[in-house]
Amino acid sequence: MTLRIETERLTLRPMLMSDVEDLYEYQSNPQIVRYIPWPPRTMAQVEAAAIKTIETGKFHLQEINDSIVLVWELKNSGQSNMGLISKEHKTSNIGWVTHQDFQSKGYAFEATKSLLAYAFTNFDLHRVIADIDTRVQISANLAEKLGMRREGTFVEGEFFKGEWCDMWLYSILKREFSA
């Protein structure tokens, strides 16, 4: 099975090795990965990460730690990630990253809303959460635009790239989401 989600301006699809050069453009950018759990990557690191993502890629959220990674096809302007974090509580997390040349054009909203709709329709989920670094107000704004609510702030909740940072927890329930 191949997972493809079509939106007005994007195709969300599994990663391919032919995406590596486009992925490198933003995964090597210190400003873009500042709040992402990896440092700026070399081409070799992007290739290794792509191989791992492709080899372990899932199309269903069935077991804890199952995750879906989809690139956005518009010159690979970004990617969305979703992972099952609790089978018992039917909870998944979601995240996004946008190539620096494609920010503030609505692509992250379009892609993430479509992925949420797909997930709530096709998987047995009750709740989707987003953990957002409090220094990234633009991501918090996107979560709120998606209908997610801020449920809390974890003060120094994560040791990230050598420093303690505060994290916001955003959430949306299936019954609250309107595609």
C-alpha positions as a Markdown table, in Angstrom:
| # | Residue | x | y | z |
|---|---|---|---|---|
| 1 | Met | 0.0 | 0.0 | 0.0 |
| 2 | Thr | 1.2 | 3.5 | -0.8 |
| 3 | Leu | -0.1 | 6.4 | 1.2 |
| 4 | Arg | -0.9 | 9.5 | -0.8 |
| 5 | Ile | -2.9 | 12.5 | 0.4 |
| 6 | Glu | -3.9 | 15.1 | -2.2 |
| 7 | Thr | -4.6 | 18.7 | -1.3 |
| 8 | Glu | -5.2 | 21.7 | -3.5 |
| 9 | Arg | -1.5 | 22.5 | -3.8 |
| 10 | Leu | 0.3 | 19.5 | -2.4 |
| 11 | Thr | 0.7 | 15.8 | -2.6 |
| 12 | Leu | 1.7 | 14.2 | 0.7 |
| 13 | Arg | 3.6 | 11.0 | 0.0 |
| 14 | Pro | 6.2 | 8.7 | 1.4 |
| 15 | Met | 9.8 | 9.8 | 1.1 |
| 16 | Leu | 11.9 | 8.6 | -1.8 |
| 17 | Met | 15.7 | 8.7 | -2.3 |
| 18 | Ser | 15.2 | 11.1 | -5.1 |
| 19 | Asp | 14.0 | 13.6 | -2.4 |
| 20 | Val | 17.4 | 13.7 | -0.6 |
| 21 | Glu | 18.7 | 16.9 | -2.3 |
| 22 | Asp | 15.6 | 18.8 | -1.5 |
| 23 | Leu | 15.6 | 17.4 | 2.1 |
| 24 | Tyr | 19.2 | 18.5 | 2.5 |
| 25 | Glu | 18.3 | 22.1 | 1.6 |
| 26 | Tyr | 16.3 | 22.5 | 4.8 |
| 27 | Gln | 17.7 | 19.8 | 7.0 |
| 28 | Ser | 21.2 | 21.4 | 6.7 |
| 29 | Asn | 19.9 | 24.9 | 7.6 |
| 30 | Pro | 20.6 | 25.8 | 11.2 |
| 31 | Gln | 17.7 | 28.2 | 11.4 |
| 32 | Ile | 15.2 | 25.5 | 10.2 |
| 33 | Val | 16.4 | 22.7 | 12.5 |
| 34 | Arg | 17.0 | 24.9 | 15.5 |
| 35 | Tyr | 13.8 | 23.4 | 17.2 |
| 36 | Ile | 14.0 | 20.0 | 15.5 |
| 37 | Pro | 15.6 | 17.1 | 17.4 |
| 38 | Trp | 18.7 | 16.9 | 15.2 |
| 39 | Pro | 21.5 | 19.2 | 14.4 |
| 40 | Pro | 22.1 | 20.6 | 10.9 |
| 41 | Arg | 22.7 | 17.5 | 8.8 |
| 42 | Thr | 25.4 | 16.8 | 6.2 |
| 43 | Met | 24.4 | 15.2 | 2.9 |
| 44 | Ala | 25.5 | 11.8 | 4.2 |
| 45 | Gln | 23.4 | 12.2 | 7.3 |
| 46 | Val | 20.3 | 13.2 | 5.2 |
| 47 | Glu | 20.9 | 10.2 | 3.0 |
| 48 | Ala | 21.2 | 7.9 | 6.0 |
| 49 | Ala | 18.0 | 9.3 | 7.6 |
| 50 | Ala | 16.1 | 9.0 | 4.3 |
| 51 | Ile | 17.2 | 5.3 | 4.0 |
| 52 | Lys | 16.0 | 4.6 | 7.5 |
| 53 | Thr | 12.7 | 6.5 | 7.0 |
| 54 | Ile | 12.1 | 4.6 | 3.7 |
| 55 | Glu | 13.0 | 1.2 | 5.1 |
| 56 | Thr | 10.9 | 1.6 | 8.3 |
| 57 | Gly | 8.1 | 3.6 | 6.8 |
| 58 | Lys | 4.6 | 2.7 | 7.9 |
| 59 | Phe | 1.2 | 3.4 | 6.4 |
| 60 | His | -0.8 | 2.5 | 9.4 |
| 61 | Leu | -0.7 | 3.5 | 13.1 |
| 62 | Gln | -1.2 | 0.2 | 14.8 |
| 63 | Glu | 1.5 | -0.3 | 17.4 |
| 64 | Ile | 3.2 | 2.2 | 19.8 |
| 65 | Asn | 6.0 | 4.1 | 18.1 |
| 66 | Asp | 4.6 | 3.4 | 14.6 |
| 67 | Ser | 5.1 | 6.6 | 12.7 |
| 68 | Ile | 4.2 | 8.0 | 9.3 |
| 69 | Val | 6.6 | 10.4 | 7.6 |
| 70 | Leu | 5.3 | 12.2 | 4.4 |
| 71 | Val | 7.0 | 14.7 | 2.2 |
| 72 | Trp | 5.1 | 17.5 | 0.6 |
| 73 | Glu | 5.4 | 17.4 | -3.1 |
| 74 | Leu | 5.8 | 21.0 | -4.2 |
| 75 | Lys | 9.5 | 20.9 | -4.6 |
| 76 | Asn | 9.5 | 19.1 | -1.3 |
| 77 | Ser | 8.6 | 22.2 | 0.6 |
| 78 | Gly | 8.4 | 20.3 | 3.9 |
| 79 | Gln | 7.3 | 17.2 | 5.7 |
| 80 | Ser | 4.8 | 16.0 | 8.2 |
| 81 | Asn | 5.2 | 13.3 | 10.8 |
| 82 | Met | 2.7 | 11.4 | 12.9 |
| 83 | Gly | 3.3 | 8.7 | 15.4 |
| 84 | Leu | 1.2 | 6.5 | 17.6 |
| 85 | Ile | 2.2 | 7.1 | 21.2 |
| 86 | Ser | -0.6 | 5.2 | 23.1 |
| 87 | Lys | -2.7 | 2.3 | 21.7 |
| 88 | Glu | -4.7 | 2.1 | 25.0 |
| 89 | His | -5.5 | 5.8 | 24.9 |
| 90 | Lys | -5.8 | 6.1 | 21.1 |
| 91 | Thr | -3.3 | 9.0 | 21.0 |
| 92 | Ser | -1.0 | 10.1 | 18.3 |
| 93 | Asn | 1.5 | 13.0 | 18.0 |
| 94 | Ile | 1.9 | 15.2 | 15.0 |
| 95 | Gly | 4.6 | 17.5 | 13.8 |
| 96 | Trp | 5.7 | 19.5 | 10.8 |
| 97 | Val | 8.8 | 21.3 | 9.3 |
| 98 | Thr | 8.8 | 23.6 | 6.3 |
| 99 | His | 11.6 | 24.4 | 3.9 |
| 100 | Gln | 12.8 | 28.0 | 4.4 |
| 101 | Asp | 11.8 | 29.0 | 0.9 |
| 102 | Phe | 8.2 | 27.8 | 1.4 |
| 103 | Gln | 7.3 | 29.2 | 4.8 |
| 104 | Ser | 4.3 | 31.5 | 5.4 |
| 105 | Lys | 2.5 | 30.3 | 2.3 |
| 106 | Gly | -0.1 | 28.1 | 4.1 |
| 107 | Tyr | 1.5 | 24.8 | 3.1 |
| 108 | Ala | 2.1 | 23.5 | 6.6 |
| 109 | Phe | -1.6 | 24.2 | 7.5 |
| 110 | Glu | -2.8 | 22.6 | 4.3 |
| 111 | Ala | -0.6 | 19.5 | 4.8 |
| 112 | Thr | -1.2 | 19.1 | 8.5 |
| 113 | Lys | -5.0 | 19.5 | 8.3 |
| 114 | Ser | -5.1 | 16.9 | 5.5 |
| 115 | Leu | -3.0 | 14.5 | 7.5 |
| 116 | Leu | -5.2 | 15.0 | 10.6 |
| 117 | Ala | -8.3 | 14.3 | 8.5 |
| 118 | Tyr | -6.7 | 11.2 | 7.0 |
| 119 | Ala | -5.6 | 10.0 | 10.5 |
| 120 | Phe | -9.0 | 10.5 | 12.2 |
| 121 | Thr | -10.8 | 8.9 | 9.3 |
| 122 | Asn | -8.5 | 5.9 | 8.8 |
| 123 | Phe | -7.1 | 5.1 | 12.3 |
| 124 | Asp | -8.6 | 4.3 | 15.6 |
| 125 | Leu | -7.6 | 7.6 | 17.2 |
| 126 | His | -9.3 | 9.7 | 19.9 |
| 127 | Arg | -6.7 | 12.4 | 20.3 |
| 128 | Val | -3.8 | 14.0 | 18.5 |
| 129 | Ile | -1.2 | 16.1 | 20.3 |
| 130 | Ala | 1.6 | 18.4 | 19.2 |
| 131 | Asp | 4.5 | 19.2 | 21.5 |
| 132 | Ile | 5.7 | 22.7 | 20.6 |
| 133 | Asp | 8.8 | 24.5 | 21.9 |
| 134 | Thr | 7.6 | 27.8 | 23.4 |
| 135 | Arg | 10.2 | 29.7 | 21.4 |
| 136 | Val | 8.4 | 28.7 | 18.2 |
| 137 | Gln | 5.3 | 30.9 | 18.3 |
| 138 | Ile | 4.6 | 30.3 | 14.6 |
| 139 | Ser | 4.1 | 26.6 | 15.2 |
| 140 | Ala | 1.8 | 27.4 | 18.2 |
| 141 | Asn | -0.2 | 29.7 | 15.8 |
| 142 | Leu | -0.5 | 26.9 | 13.3 |
| 143 | Ala | -1.7 | 24.5 | 16.0 |
| 144 | Glu | -4.4 | 27.0 | 17.1 |
| 145 | Lys | -5.4 | 27.6 | 13.4 |
| 146 | Leu | -5.9 | 23.8 | 13.1 |
| 147 | Gly | -8.3 | 23.9 | 16.0 |
| 148 | Met | -5.9 | 22.5 | 18.6 |
| 149 | Arg | -6.0 | 23.9 | 22.1 |
| 150 | Arg | -3.1 | 24.7 | 24.4 |
| 151 | Glu | -3.5 | 22.3 | 27.3 |
| 152 | Gly | -0.4 | 23.2 | 29.3 |
| 153 | Thr | 3.1 | 24.4 | 29.6 |
| 154 | Phe | 5.9 | 22.2 | 30.7 |
| 155 | Val | 8.5 | 24.5 | 32.3 |
| 156 | Glu | 11.9 | 23.2 | 31.4 |
| 157 | Gly | 10.2 | 20.1 | 30.2 |
| 158 | Glu | 12.8 | 19.0 | 27.8 |
| 159 | Phe | 16.6 | 19.1 | 27.6 |
| 160 | Phe | 17.1 | 20.0 | 24.0 |
| 161 | Lys | 20.4 | 20.6 | 22.2 |
| 162 | Gly | 22.2 | 21.4 | 25.4 |
| 163 | Glu | 19.6 | 23.6 | 27.2 |
| 164 | Trp | 16.4 | 23.2 | 29.1 |
| 165 | Cys | 13.4 | 24.5 | 27.2 |
| 166 | Asp | 9.7 | 25.0 | 27.9 |
| 167 | Met | 7.2 | 23.1 | 25.9 |
| 168 | Trp | 3.5 | 23.7 | 25.1 |
| 169 | Leu | 1.2 | 20.7 | 24.8 |
| 170 | Tyr | -1.5 | 21.2 | 22.1 |
| 171 | Ser | -4.3 | 18.8 | 21.5 |
| 172 | Ile | -7.4 | 18.1 | 19.4 |
| 173 | Leu | -10.0 | 15.3 | 19.9 |
| 174 | Lys | -11.5 | 13.5 | 17.0 |
| 175 | Arg | -15.0 | 14.9 | 17.8 |
| 176 | Glu | -13.5 | 18.4 | 17.7 |
| 177 | Phe | -11.8 | 18.1 | 14.4 |
| 178 | Ser | -13.7 | 19.3 | 11.4 |
| 179 | Ala | -12.1 | 18.6 | 8.0 |
